[in-house]
Amino acid sequence: MNLLLMGNPNVGKSVVFSRLTGVHVISSNYPGTTVEFTKGYMHFDEKTIEVIDVPGVYTLEPVSKAEEVACEMLDADNVVINVVNATNLIRSLNLTLQLIKKKIPMIIALNLWDEAKHTGIQIDVEKLQQILGVPCIPICALTGEGFKGLVLKIKDAKPGAYEYEEHERLHEAGNITESVEKITHRHHKLSEQLRDATISPVRGSLIALIVLFYTFQIIRFIGEGLINHVFTPLFENLWTPLMLHVSSLFGGVGFIHDIFIGRLIDGKIDYNQSFGLLTTGMFIEFGVVLPYVFAFYIILSFLEDSGYLPRLAVLSDNIMHRLGMHGMSIIPMMLGLGCNVPASLSTRIMDTKRERFIASTLMAIAVPCMAQIAMVVGLLGKHGEAGLWIVFVTLFAVWIVLGVILNRVMSGESTEMFLEIPPYRFPYLPGLIKKVWMRIIWFIREGVPWIMVGIFIANILHTSGIIEVIAKFTQPVICGIFGLPVEAAGALLIGFLRKDVAVGMLAPLGLTLPQLIVSSVVLTMYFPCVATFSILLKELGIRDMLKATGIMIISSLLVGGMLNLILGQCGWMIR
Amino acid sequence: MEHTDTQSKPNVFTIVDMEPNQAGVIVEIRGGQKIASRLSTLGLVVGANIKKVSRHILQGPVVVETGRTQIAIGFGMAQKVLVFCTQGGE
């Protein structure tokens, strides 16, 4: 027996899943957070049973691929927990009635019970149970209220008893809702005003600009604050003396010493130049990147849980259409600013293959991840803000221009946006903290090994002299087109593995500001890191991935070359 | 062409042409079964009560309210939904 969690998008299936299985999955306040089937296990009746978090669907008429798979799993051996949104019973019942027709044992979890009460909706649970013929249990998944009752009722699951004519389904859902629901109107003036203001084209766009501005301000504030007041002192006062001690144990030289500690610069450890696993490796990950990643995920998680992102999707729908996508593609772009890997997965919320291709390609080319941004800010920030502006404005322009071109040359058109806008919710803090924590752990687990591999290979390249061979080979492109010194070849090579390490490798080269700008832009564009690449390969397939890779190489050569020429002519302006 | 057709019935407008805060009942969905079934997943069927919340700009999406939820509909789709308006707008 498997337990299937089914329900409309954004009714909280993933929260229920986490509660039942203890497996933590990301949940947010927008439709489509779960794009793949997640499996977990729970103890039940002295057995271990499999629980499957099925992506949200509105109907069982298989339209998308997710719905197809969902329907296939509906056989009589399984039990369905139909997660229902108590604040919008009629919509949820449309799916419930379809599930009842399938004659599968089920129970109904009336989620968001507290919110329903809060907004003046009362549901007669007894009566609903009688009508549908299946157990109904009110729950509040976020706080865990009602879960004991829910688990106890799983064994009472049975096929529903409600009979109806297929073409009358929506009508029937309406009738049932009317007979069990009592509404007392309560006005929430402020949240309603906020709701209307943030969606209106003019005021909403203004608010969006303010929100984005403060988003970046806060990320910078938290990121820089952590670096200056926590991580830099930690490294300077604790880690550096410790590493110097370790270094002297090794005698300060030798192969093993150079792998772990790296080269000593004037007898000292220089995190920018030493390139040992324990020195530069640890410093990049924890001293530079992690503070920004942490700051970013706090803000992103807040925006997700509050319900603001779908509004941003509506407001940006217009622009996105010109780039061959629709508004919801703002989600992979926002996620991509954190890390391109989850962003690649989230392109599944797009409806067509064409949109997924455009979204993935634009994201991989023009959206730098926070790890890279942190390093670029660290490297270019020393030369003032002008360089940073040029890098990010260039990438934004590439994003727009490339999108317009792809939209023109690819056959087909972008689909229309059609989206339920969830109500604003104040993020549930324990949930938010857990989500940020999960993302940080995930980032460290996925990131640290690749950073170490990157540092290790960078080190080997230098000590073995292979780098000089590669440099010779790539000289025409690197020097000729991008105007960089040949040593930058190493950074571009390591960029295949890890972008933050690659940017770190630029530090000891003593590049001029125009060179730093060109290399930062090229490093973002020319190829995704290996983790992103493997996900994209799976999502897009070999053919489309080859296409995307071709676009990446051509556009980075073009943009890098042009930037080099322009900065060569007008470079004095930023110096 | 669609435009002249709707103008012949004075109270019937496409969602695009409705005024913000105007409410009414959906009377017809054009453009075939595929669009109709997509709209129906969020409760937008013939006979459903809706209220327009916000106007589009530059052919962006339109937001309507039905039941207790707000729904964003792409401009092209919104043009295909005809609404018999029972309450005036602004």
XYZ file of C-alpha atoms in Angstrom:
665
model
C 0.000 0.000 0.000
C 1.243 3.446 -0.908
C -0.109 6.679 0.431
C -0.666 9.335 -2.227
C -1.007 12.988 -1.284
C -3.197 14.621 -3.882
C -4.846 17.984 -4.223
C -4.929 21.285 -6.099
C -1.740 23.299 -6.465
C -0.818 25.369 -3.410
C -3.044 23.670 -0.832
C -0.098 22.560 1.304
C 0.518 18.960 0.234
C 4.248 19.330 0.739
C 3.793 20.579 4.289
C 1.556 17.586 5.017
C 4.181 15.349 3.417
C 6.965 16.753 5.612
C 4.839 16.245 8.712
C 3.978 12.650 7.857
C 7.390 11.445 6.759
C 9.872 13.731 8.431
C 11.391 14.241 4.976
C 11.741 17.940 4.487
C 10.746 19.304 1.132
C 10.591 22.907 0.032
C 7.136 24.411 0.252
C 6.109 27.939 -0.651
C 3.060 30.065 -1.144
C 2.656 29.733 -4.896
C 1.234 27.076 -7.188
C 3.807 24.686 -8.603
C 6.474 24.525 -5.896
C 6.506 20.740 -6.166
C 7.453 19.807 -9.703
C 8.545 16.241 -9.139
C 7.216 13.307 -7.195
C 8.815 13.120 -3.800
C 8.825 9.861 -1.912
C 9.132 9.341 1.799
C 8.291 6.722 4.352
C 6.213 6.672 7.490
C 5.433 4.141 10.165
C 1.856 3.098 10.137
C 0.146 0.109 11.700
C 3.569 -1.396 12.567
C 4.555 -1.313 8.923
C 6.571 1.105 6.886
C 4.566 2.562 4.033
C 5.583 4.745 1.166
C 4.182 8.267 1.007
C 4.215 10.092 -2.323
C 3.887 13.854 -2.650
C 2.144 14.224 -6.008
C 2.452 17.617 -7.760
C -0.765 19.614 -7.542
C -3.432 19.143 -10.192
C -6.821 20.735 -10.793
C -8.273 17.814 -12.721
C -7.616 14.166 -13.450
C -7.975 14.777 -17.157
C -4.316 14.355 -17.981
C -3.167 17.574 -19.636
C 0.389 17.964 -18.446
C 2.950 15.239 -17.910
C 2.683 15.521 -14.142
C -1.064 14.902 -14.327
C -0.560 11.864 -16.538
C 1.761 10.228 -14.031
C -0.545 11.194 -11.192
C -3.438 9.402 -12.885
C -1.403 6.269 -13.517
C -0.689 5.896 -9.826
C -4.354 5.866 -8.990
C -4.974 2.183 -8.545
C -6.999 0.498 -5.871
C -3.981 -0.733 -3.876
C -3.136 2.803 -2.904
C -4.751 5.132 -0.437
C -5.218 8.777 -1.282
C -5.068 11.589 1.214
C -6.915 14.277 -0.667
C -5.558 17.541 0.695
C -8.276 20.148 0.424
C -8.096 23.888 0.814
C -10.719 24.745 3.436
C -10.699 28.387 2.350
C -11.736 27.402 -1.166
C -13.801 24.277 -0.831
C -15.600 24.485 -4.152
C -12.386 24.429 -6.169
C -10.959 21.528 -4.200
C -14.179 19.510 -4.382
C -13.981 19.497 -8.163
C -10.927 17.258 -7.845
C -12.351 15.340 -4.881
C -15.406 14.350 -6.922
C -13.163 13.076 -9.701
C -11.168 11.027 -7.215
C -14.408 9.572 -5.838
C -15.334 8.422 -9.353
C -12.068 6.447 -9.459
C -13.293 4.325 -6.516
C -10.026 4.584 -4.636
C -9.917 4.411 -0.839
C -9.405 7.948 0.384
C -9.617 10.356 3.270
C -9.889 14.111 3.090
C -7.591 16.482 4.960
C -9.200 19.900 5.259
C -6.044 21.993 5.372
C -5.754 25.706 6.185
C -8.499 25.185 8.737
C -7.252 28.034 10.916
C -7.122 30.424 8.000
C -10.663 29.469 6.996
C -11.875 30.185 10.529
C -9.976 33.432 10.504
C -11.621 34.606 7.300
C -15.083 33.694 8.568
C -15.643 30.384 6.801
C -17.260 27.585 8.764
C -17.476 24.083 7.343
C -19.796 21.424 8.737
C -17.338 18.502 8.751
C -19.913 15.920 9.868
C -22.236 16.823 7.045
C -19.431 16.815 4.467
C -18.418 13.330 5.624
C -21.976 12.118 5.253
C -22.395 13.552 1.773
C -19.108 12.282 0.371
C -18.948 9.028 2.335
C -15.267 9.409 3.247
C -13.604 10.527 6.487
C -12.844 14.271 6.629
C -10.332 15.688 9.098
C -9.630 19.394 9.653
C -5.919 20.091 9.940
C -3.475 22.933 10.001
C -0.408 21.497 8.332
C 1.949 24.348 9.189
C 1.465 24.076 12.941
C 0.698 20.360 12.955
C -2.760 20.694 14.455
C -5.033 17.748 13.688
C -2.284 15.405 12.483
C -2.803 12.739 15.102
C -6.412 12.467 14.029
C -5.399 12.366 10.383
C -2.962 9.494 10.847
C -5.482 7.529 12.920
C -8.064 7.866 10.180
C -5.851 6.461 7.415
C -7.054 2.950 8.188
C -10.671 4.112 7.810
C -10.052 5.193 4.231
C -12.709 3.997 1.828
C -13.971 4.746 -1.647
C -16.412 7.633 -1.705
C -20.121 7.063 -2.113
C -21.201 10.164 -3.946
C -22.878 9.590 -7.321
C -23.112 12.291 -9.967
C -23.222 12.895 -13.708
C -19.835 13.800 -15.162
C -21.021 16.957 -16.969
C -22.666 18.201 -13.753
C -19.455 17.952 -11.718
C -18.704 21.655 -11.242
C -22.339 22.268 -10.451
C -22.346 19.458 -7.881
C -19.194 20.824 -6.267
C -21.004 24.124 -5.920
C -24.080 22.521 -4.365
C -22.088 20.547 -1.821
C -20.080 23.612 -0.861
C -23.224 25.634 -0.377
C -24.807 23.045 1.867
C -21.852 22.589 4.243
C -20.360 26.056 4.339
C -21.395 29.050 6.405
C -19.762 32.367 5.778
C -19.659 35.287 8.123
C -18.023 38.215 6.469
C -15.036 39.675 8.163
C -13.205 42.477 6.540
C -9.472 42.616 6.481
C -9.100 46.097 5.207
C -5.315 46.371 5.237
C -4.455 43.058 3.635
C -7.135 43.592 1.007
C -5.754 46.995 0.146
C -2.277 45.540 -0.058
C -3.603 42.736 -2.231
C -5.179 45.132 -4.710
C -2.328 47.632 -4.741
C 0.396 45.087 -5.459
C -1.427 43.685 -8.453
C -2.483 46.895 -10.176
C -0.222 47.678 -13.137
C 0.993 51.119 -12.122
C 1.104 51.053 -8.342
C 2.080 47.377 -8.413
C 5.067 47.988 -10.677
C 6.245 50.804 -8.446
C 5.921 48.585 -5.393
C 7.771 45.805 -7.226
C 10.704 48.124 -7.950
C 10.823 49.180 -4.314
C 10.629 45.554 -3.152
C 13.457 44.491 -5.495
C 15.589 47.461 -4.481
C 15.236 46.656 -0.798
C 15.714 42.960 -1.471
C 19.193 43.630 -2.805
C 19.935 46.212 -0.110
C 19.022 43.760 2.632
C 20.976 40.912 1.038
C 23.999 43.162 0.852
C 23.511 44.405 4.393
C 23.243 40.910 5.850
C 25.949 39.430 3.606
C 28.497 42.178 4.227
C 27.600 42.342 7.894
C 28.259 38.633 8.344
C 31.524 38.828 6.422
C 32.864 41.887 8.236
C 31.720 41.075 11.738
C 31.659 37.291 11.891
C 33.538 35.421 9.197
C 36.540 37.679 8.586
C 37.357 37.896 12.312
C 36.894 34.128 12.612
C 39.284 33.444 9.771
C 41.831 36.037 10.873
C 41.897 35.206 14.551
C 41.237 31.481 14.576
C 41.622 29.746 11.240
C 44.750 31.476 9.945
C 46.869 30.798 13.086
C 45.631 27.210 13.076
C 46.527 26.739 9.410
C 49.950 28.329 9.949
C 50.522 25.808 12.696
C 49.482 22.945 10.395
C 51.723 24.412 7.709
C 54.742 24.333 10.003
C 53.972 20.721 10.910
C 54.367 19.902 7.225
C 57.565 21.925 7.174
C 56.044 24.625 5.004
C 56.682 22.893 1.698
C 55.997 19.694 -0.195
C 53.223 18.198 -2.277
C 50.825 17.343 0.572
C 51.422 20.760 2.106
C 50.628 22.498 -1.153
C 47.430 20.523 -1.669
C 46.007 21.314 1.758
C 47.621 24.626 2.687
C 48.754 25.868 -0.685
C 51.663 28.117 -1.464
C 52.782 30.472 1.260
C 53.136 34.048 0.125
C 56.054 35.671 1.973
C 55.715 32.972 4.627
C 52.065 33.821 5.181
C 48.748 32.357 4.119
C 47.008 34.523 1.553
C 43.485 33.259 1.002
C 43.396 34.876 -2.415
C 46.565 33.265 -3.672
C 47.472 30.195 -1.660
C 44.914 27.832 -3.230
C 45.053 25.055 -0.669
C 41.946 23.014 0.118
C 41.898 24.131 3.734
C 42.850 27.727 3.077
C 41.397 29.176 -0.117
C 38.819 26.386 -0.372
C 37.386 27.013 3.075
C 37.650 30.762 2.670
C 35.702 30.902 -0.605
C 32.954 28.673 0.714
C 32.527 30.101 4.203
C 34.298 33.455 4.174
C 32.748 34.888 1.017
C 29.981 32.816 -0.522
C 27.981 31.392 2.371
C 27.125 34.749 4.025
C 25.548 35.981 0.800
C 23.803 32.689 0.058
C 22.367 32.745 3.577
C 21.182 36.333 3.173
C 19.653 35.567 -0.210
C 17.717 32.553 1.001
C 16.270 34.430 3.960
C 14.823 37.045 1.628
C 13.770 34.584 -1.072
C 12.034 32.332 1.432
C 10.216 35.305 2.890
C 9.044 36.420 -0.555
C 7.961 32.859 -1.387
C 5.993 32.240 1.781
C 4.318 35.626 1.848
C 2.748 35.033 -1.556
C 4.423 37.973 -3.260
C 6.092 36.026 -6.092
C 2.886 35.250 -8.037
C 2.138 38.995 -8.019
C 5.570 39.639 -9.423
C 4.774 37.003 -12.046
C 1.611 38.854 -13.062
C 3.403 42.185 -13.278
C 6.286 40.801 -15.325
C 4.081 38.717 -17.643
C 4.235 41.459 -20.221
C 8.013 41.538 -20.495
C 8.257 37.766 -20.281
C 5.934 37.367 -23.259
C 8.332 39.378 -25.365
C 11.053 36.947 -24.327
C 8.966 33.935 -25.295
C 7.813 32.922 -21.821
C 5.058 33.982 -19.474
C 5.074 35.574 -16.055
C 5.653 32.439 -14.002
C 9.132 32.168 -15.519
C 10.127 34.879 -13.050
C 10.351 31.997 -10.558
C 13.248 30.101 -12.196
C 14.987 33.448 -12.693
C 14.667 34.405 -9.022
C 15.703 30.941 -7.861
C 18.638 31.088 -10.301
C 20.047 34.090 -8.469
C 20.484 31.734 -5.529
C 21.683 28.641 -7.356
C 21.137 27.554 -10.946
C 20.514 23.920 -9.972
C 17.094 24.233 -8.275
C 16.242 26.909 -10.838
C 16.751 24.395 -13.662
C 14.304 22.028 -11.987
C 11.743 24.754 -11.433
C 11.443 25.413 -15.183
C 9.002 22.515 -15.096
C 6.279 24.918 -14.012
C 6.343 26.213 -17.602
C 3.747 24.644 -19.859
C 5.549 23.917 -23.113
C 8.901 22.535 -24.176
C 9.649 25.768 -25.985
C 9.141 27.861 -22.857
C 11.215 25.471 -20.776
C 14.031 25.682 -23.316
C 14.005 29.479 -23.410
C 13.735 29.786 -19.628
C 16.567 27.300 -18.997
C 18.854 28.806 -21.613
C 18.330 32.396 -20.473
C 18.721 31.409 -16.847
C 21.927 29.431 -17.457
C 23.473 32.174 -19.584
C 22.471 35.438 -17.995
C 21.557 34.736 -14.374
C 24.632 34.529 -12.141
C 24.247 32.447 -8.987
C 24.798 33.946 -5.544
C 28.097 32.093 -5.116
C 29.447 33.808 -8.202
C 27.871 37.163 -7.384
C 29.488 37.115 -3.949
C 32.927 36.499 -5.472
C 32.433 39.117 -8.181
C 31.304 41.670 -5.600
C 34.355 40.829 -3.512
C 36.729 41.153 -6.455
C 35.291 44.133 -8.312
C 33.930 45.944 -5.285
C 37.462 47.063 -4.428
C 37.479 49.166 -7.604
C 34.233 50.983 -6.762
C 30.693 50.294 -7.878
C 30.980 51.252 -11.557
C 32.460 47.911 -12.554
C 29.715 45.972 -10.771
C 27.049 48.019 -12.508
C 28.579 47.302 -15.907
C 28.685 43.565 -15.202
C 25.061 43.301 -14.049
C 23.597 45.713 -16.590
C 25.400 43.803 -19.368
C 24.001 40.494 -18.138
C 20.518 41.972 -17.899
C 20.802 43.312 -21.456
C 21.981 39.887 -22.659
C 18.975 38.310 -20.936
C 16.575 40.660 -22.730
C 18.215 40.594 -26.174
C 18.741 36.843 -26.209
C 15.148 36.269 -25.088
C 13.789 38.487 -27.855
C 15.943 36.679 -30.422
C 14.968 33.199 -29.211
C 11.318 34.211 -29.230
C 11.672 35.384 -32.846
C 13.607 32.449 -34.260
C 11.938 29.564 -32.435
C 8.713 28.329 -33.933
C 5.598 28.362 -31.785
C 4.405 31.045 -29.422
C 4.343 31.551 -25.713
C 1.310 30.283 -23.866
C -0.967 32.524 -21.878
C -0.567 32.927 -18.213
C -3.369 31.430 -16.151
C -2.720 31.466 -12.483
C -4.498 31.424 -9.178
C -3.069 34.185 -7.014
C -2.758 32.955 -3.444
C -3.699 35.247 -0.568
C -0.965 37.034 1.349
C 0.149 35.115 4.381
C 2.510 36.176 7.062
C 5.277 33.559 6.805
C 5.139 30.968 9.558
C 8.502 31.598 11.193
C 9.493 28.061 12.302
C 8.680 26.909 8.769
C 10.694 29.723 7.243
C 13.716 29.051 9.436
C 13.583 25.354 8.606
C 13.430 26.127 4.894
C 16.444 28.465 5.016
C 18.302 25.870 7.061
C 17.475 23.105 4.537
C 18.707 25.238 1.673
C 21.942 26.127 3.476
C 22.634 22.485 4.313
C 21.840 21.538 0.738
C 24.149 24.262 -0.538
C 27.029 23.151 1.670
C 26.527 19.491 0.807
C 26.347 20.134 -2.935
C 28.802 23.003 -2.988
C 31.737 22.033 -0.776
C 32.763 18.890 -2.706
C 32.831 20.772 -6.014
C 34.698 23.713 -4.509
C 37.302 21.282 -3.168
C 37.559 19.488 -6.504
C 37.892 22.853 -8.232
C 40.641 24.042 -5.893
C 42.405 20.701 -6.149
C 42.438 20.708 -9.942
C 43.436 24.364 -10.068
C 46.337 23.477 -7.833
C 47.385 20.479 -9.954
C 47.105 22.518 -13.151
C 49.560 25.022 -11.771
C 52.060 22.680 -10.190
C 52.136 20.260 -13.116
C 52.463 22.953 -15.752
C 49.471 21.653 -17.716
C 48.051 25.125 -17.461
C 50.729 26.465 -19.783
C 49.770 23.980 -22.478
C 46.130 24.944 -22.201
C 47.026 28.604 -22.130
C 48.952 28.279 -25.362
C 46.072 26.447 -26.964
C 43.401 28.948 -25.937
C 45.487 32.071 -26.367
C 43.739 33.339 -29.542
C 40.377 33.435 -27.784
C 41.463 34.551 -24.361
C 43.955 37.183 -25.416
C 42.695 37.954 -28.889
C 38.969 38.193 -28.293
C 38.585 38.852 -24.577
C 41.788 40.833 -24.043
C 42.737 38.826 -20.969
C 46.173 37.508 -19.980
C 46.790 33.843 -20.906
C 46.741 32.808 -17.240
C 42.983 33.461 -17.233
C 42.633 30.189 -19.152
C 42.822 28.364 -15.820
C 39.860 30.304 -14.448
C 37.744 29.613 -17.515
C 38.609 25.933 -17.281
C 37.715 25.702 -13.590
C 34.501 27.608 -14.344
C 33.158 24.352 -15.758
C 33.327 22.973 -12.239
C 32.560 25.869 -9.975
C 32.038 29.523 -10.808
C 33.035 30.903 -7.425
C 36.404 29.132 -7.491
C 36.908 30.365 -11.047
C 36.339 33.974 -10.022
C 38.692 33.346 -7.101
C 41.395 32.279 -9.550
C 41.262 35.701 -11.166
C 42.290 37.388 -7.931
C 46.049 36.659 -8.065
C 46.339 37.655 -11.739
C 46.337 41.389 -11.074
C 43.800 42.178 -13.771
C 42.764 45.700 -14.676
C 39.168 46.716 -14.047
C 38.082 46.308 -17.712
C 39.647 42.837 -17.702
C 37.836 41.966 -14.476
C 34.539 43.089 -15.986
C 35.030 41.071 -19.187
C 36.077 37.954 -17.305
C 33.182 38.190 -14.812
C 30.659 38.466 -17.639
C 32.250 35.696 -19.705
C 32.468 33.393 -16.687
C 28.741 33.813 -16.083
C 27.749 33.238 -19.684
C 29.981 30.716 -21.405
C 28.920 27.538 -19.651
C 26.932 26.500 -16.590
C 28.780 24.779 -13.751
C 28.846 20.993 -13.891
C 26.026 20.562 -11.347
C 23.688 22.764 -13.374
C 24.837 21.190 -16.628
C 23.914 17.676 -15.535
C 20.438 18.776 -14.390
C 19.843 20.708 -17.622
C 20.959 17.709 -19.645
C 18.349 15.604 -17.884
C 15.634 18.238 -18.216
C 16.223 19.296 -21.819
C 17.650 16.164 -23.423
C 20.881 15.919 -25.386
C 19.709 17.676 -28.533
C 18.344 20.761 -26.838
C 21.281 20.887 -24.460
C 23.663 20.927 -27.428
C 21.611 23.753 -28.895
C 21.710 25.664 -25.622
C 25.457 25.083 -25.320
C 25.992 26.433 -28.824
C 24.022 29.552 -27.940
C 26.082 29.957 -24.767
C 29.423 29.744 -26.556
C 28.454 32.056 -29.404
C 26.843 34.668 -27.188
C 29.688 34.715 -24.677
C 32.259 35.123 -27.467
C 30.221 37.958 -28.946
C 29.449 39.751 -25.705
C 32.922 39.214 -24.212
C 34.577 40.441 -27.406
C 32.333 43.469 -27.713
C 32.758 44.385 -24.067
C 36.528 44.156 -24.502
C 36.421 46.472 -27.501
C 34.091 48.986 -25.852
C 35.980 49.047 -22.566
C 39.240 49.287 -24.490
C 37.950 52.461 -26.101
C 36.129 53.987 -23.149
C 37.827 52.235 -20.269
C 39.228 55.533 -19.004
C 35.728 56.528 -17.950
C 35.584 53.942 -15.195
C 39.162 54.121 -14.078
C -14.798 41.161 -35.779
C -15.403 39.881 -32.295
C -15.674 43.428 -31.188
C -18.694 44.385 -33.271
C -20.403 41.216 -32.150
C -20.102 42.067 -28.480
C -21.207 45.628 -29.031
C -24.517 44.457 -30.423
C -25.413 43.192 -26.929
C -25.003 46.259 -24.748
C -24.259 44.512 -21.464
C -21.964 41.794 -22.742
C -18.238 42.488 -22.681
C -15.090 40.449 -22.891
C -13.125 40.390 -19.658
C -10.616 42.704 -21.298
C -13.283 45.308 -22.004
C -14.844 45.239 -18.550
C -14.154 48.090 -16.149
C -12.349 47.410 -12.887
C -14.845 46.502 -10.130
C -17.470 45.580 -12.701
C -19.127 42.240 -11.949
C -21.140 39.813 -14.010
C -21.806 36.283 -15.166
C -19.804 34.416 -17.793
C -22.113 33.733 -20.738
C -19.791 32.408 -23.399
C -16.256 31.121 -23.811
C -14.825 31.287 -27.297
C -11.817 29.640 -28.880
C -12.642 26.003 -28.518
C -12.719 23.200 -26.003
C -9.075 23.444 -24.999
C -9.365 26.977 -23.684
C -12.707 26.249 -22.056
C -11.340 23.270 -20.168
C -8.264 25.170 -19.042
C -10.441 27.999 -17.753
C -12.758 25.555 -16.035
C -9.981 24.200 -13.802
C -10.080 27.453 -11.841
C -13.850 27.661 -11.890
C -14.258 29.954 -14.890
C -17.188 28.286 -16.625
C -20.340 29.563 -18.251
C -22.578 30.677 -15.405
C -19.785 31.594 -12.991
C -19.876 34.966 -11.254
C -16.788 37.069 -11.652
C -15.572 40.526 -10.782
C -12.789 42.311 -12.557
C -10.038 43.468 -10.215
C -7.417 45.142 -12.310
C -7.011 46.392 -15.805
C -4.199 45.150 -18.030
C -1.527 47.448 -19.316
C 0.191 46.877 -22.647
C -1.713 43.639 -23.149
C -0.572 42.168 -19.867
C -2.715 39.807 -17.822
C -6.066 40.765 -16.328
C -6.953 39.892 -12.760
C -10.471 38.768 -11.861
C -12.065 37.556 -8.669
C -14.320 34.538 -8.530
C -15.568 32.999 -5.342
C -12.875 33.955 -2.883
C -9.856 33.780 -5.108
C -8.097 36.042 -7.530
C -7.017 34.698 -10.880
C -4.613 36.200 -13.397
C -5.626 35.532 -16.997
C -3.414 36.187 -19.995
C -4.679 38.935 -22.300
C -5.440 36.606 -25.207
C -7.474 34.237 -23.070
C -9.321 37.062 -21.349
C -10.454 38.324 -24.754
C -12.258 35.061 -25.342
C -14.440 35.171 -22.249
C -17.742 37.031 -22.617
C -19.404 38.354 -19.487
C -22.908 39.654 -18.998
C -22.310 42.581 -16.688
C -24.796 43.074 -13.905
C -23.027 45.694 -11.834
C -21.406 48.857 -13.026
C -17.754 49.591 -12.681
C -15.935 52.601 -11.326
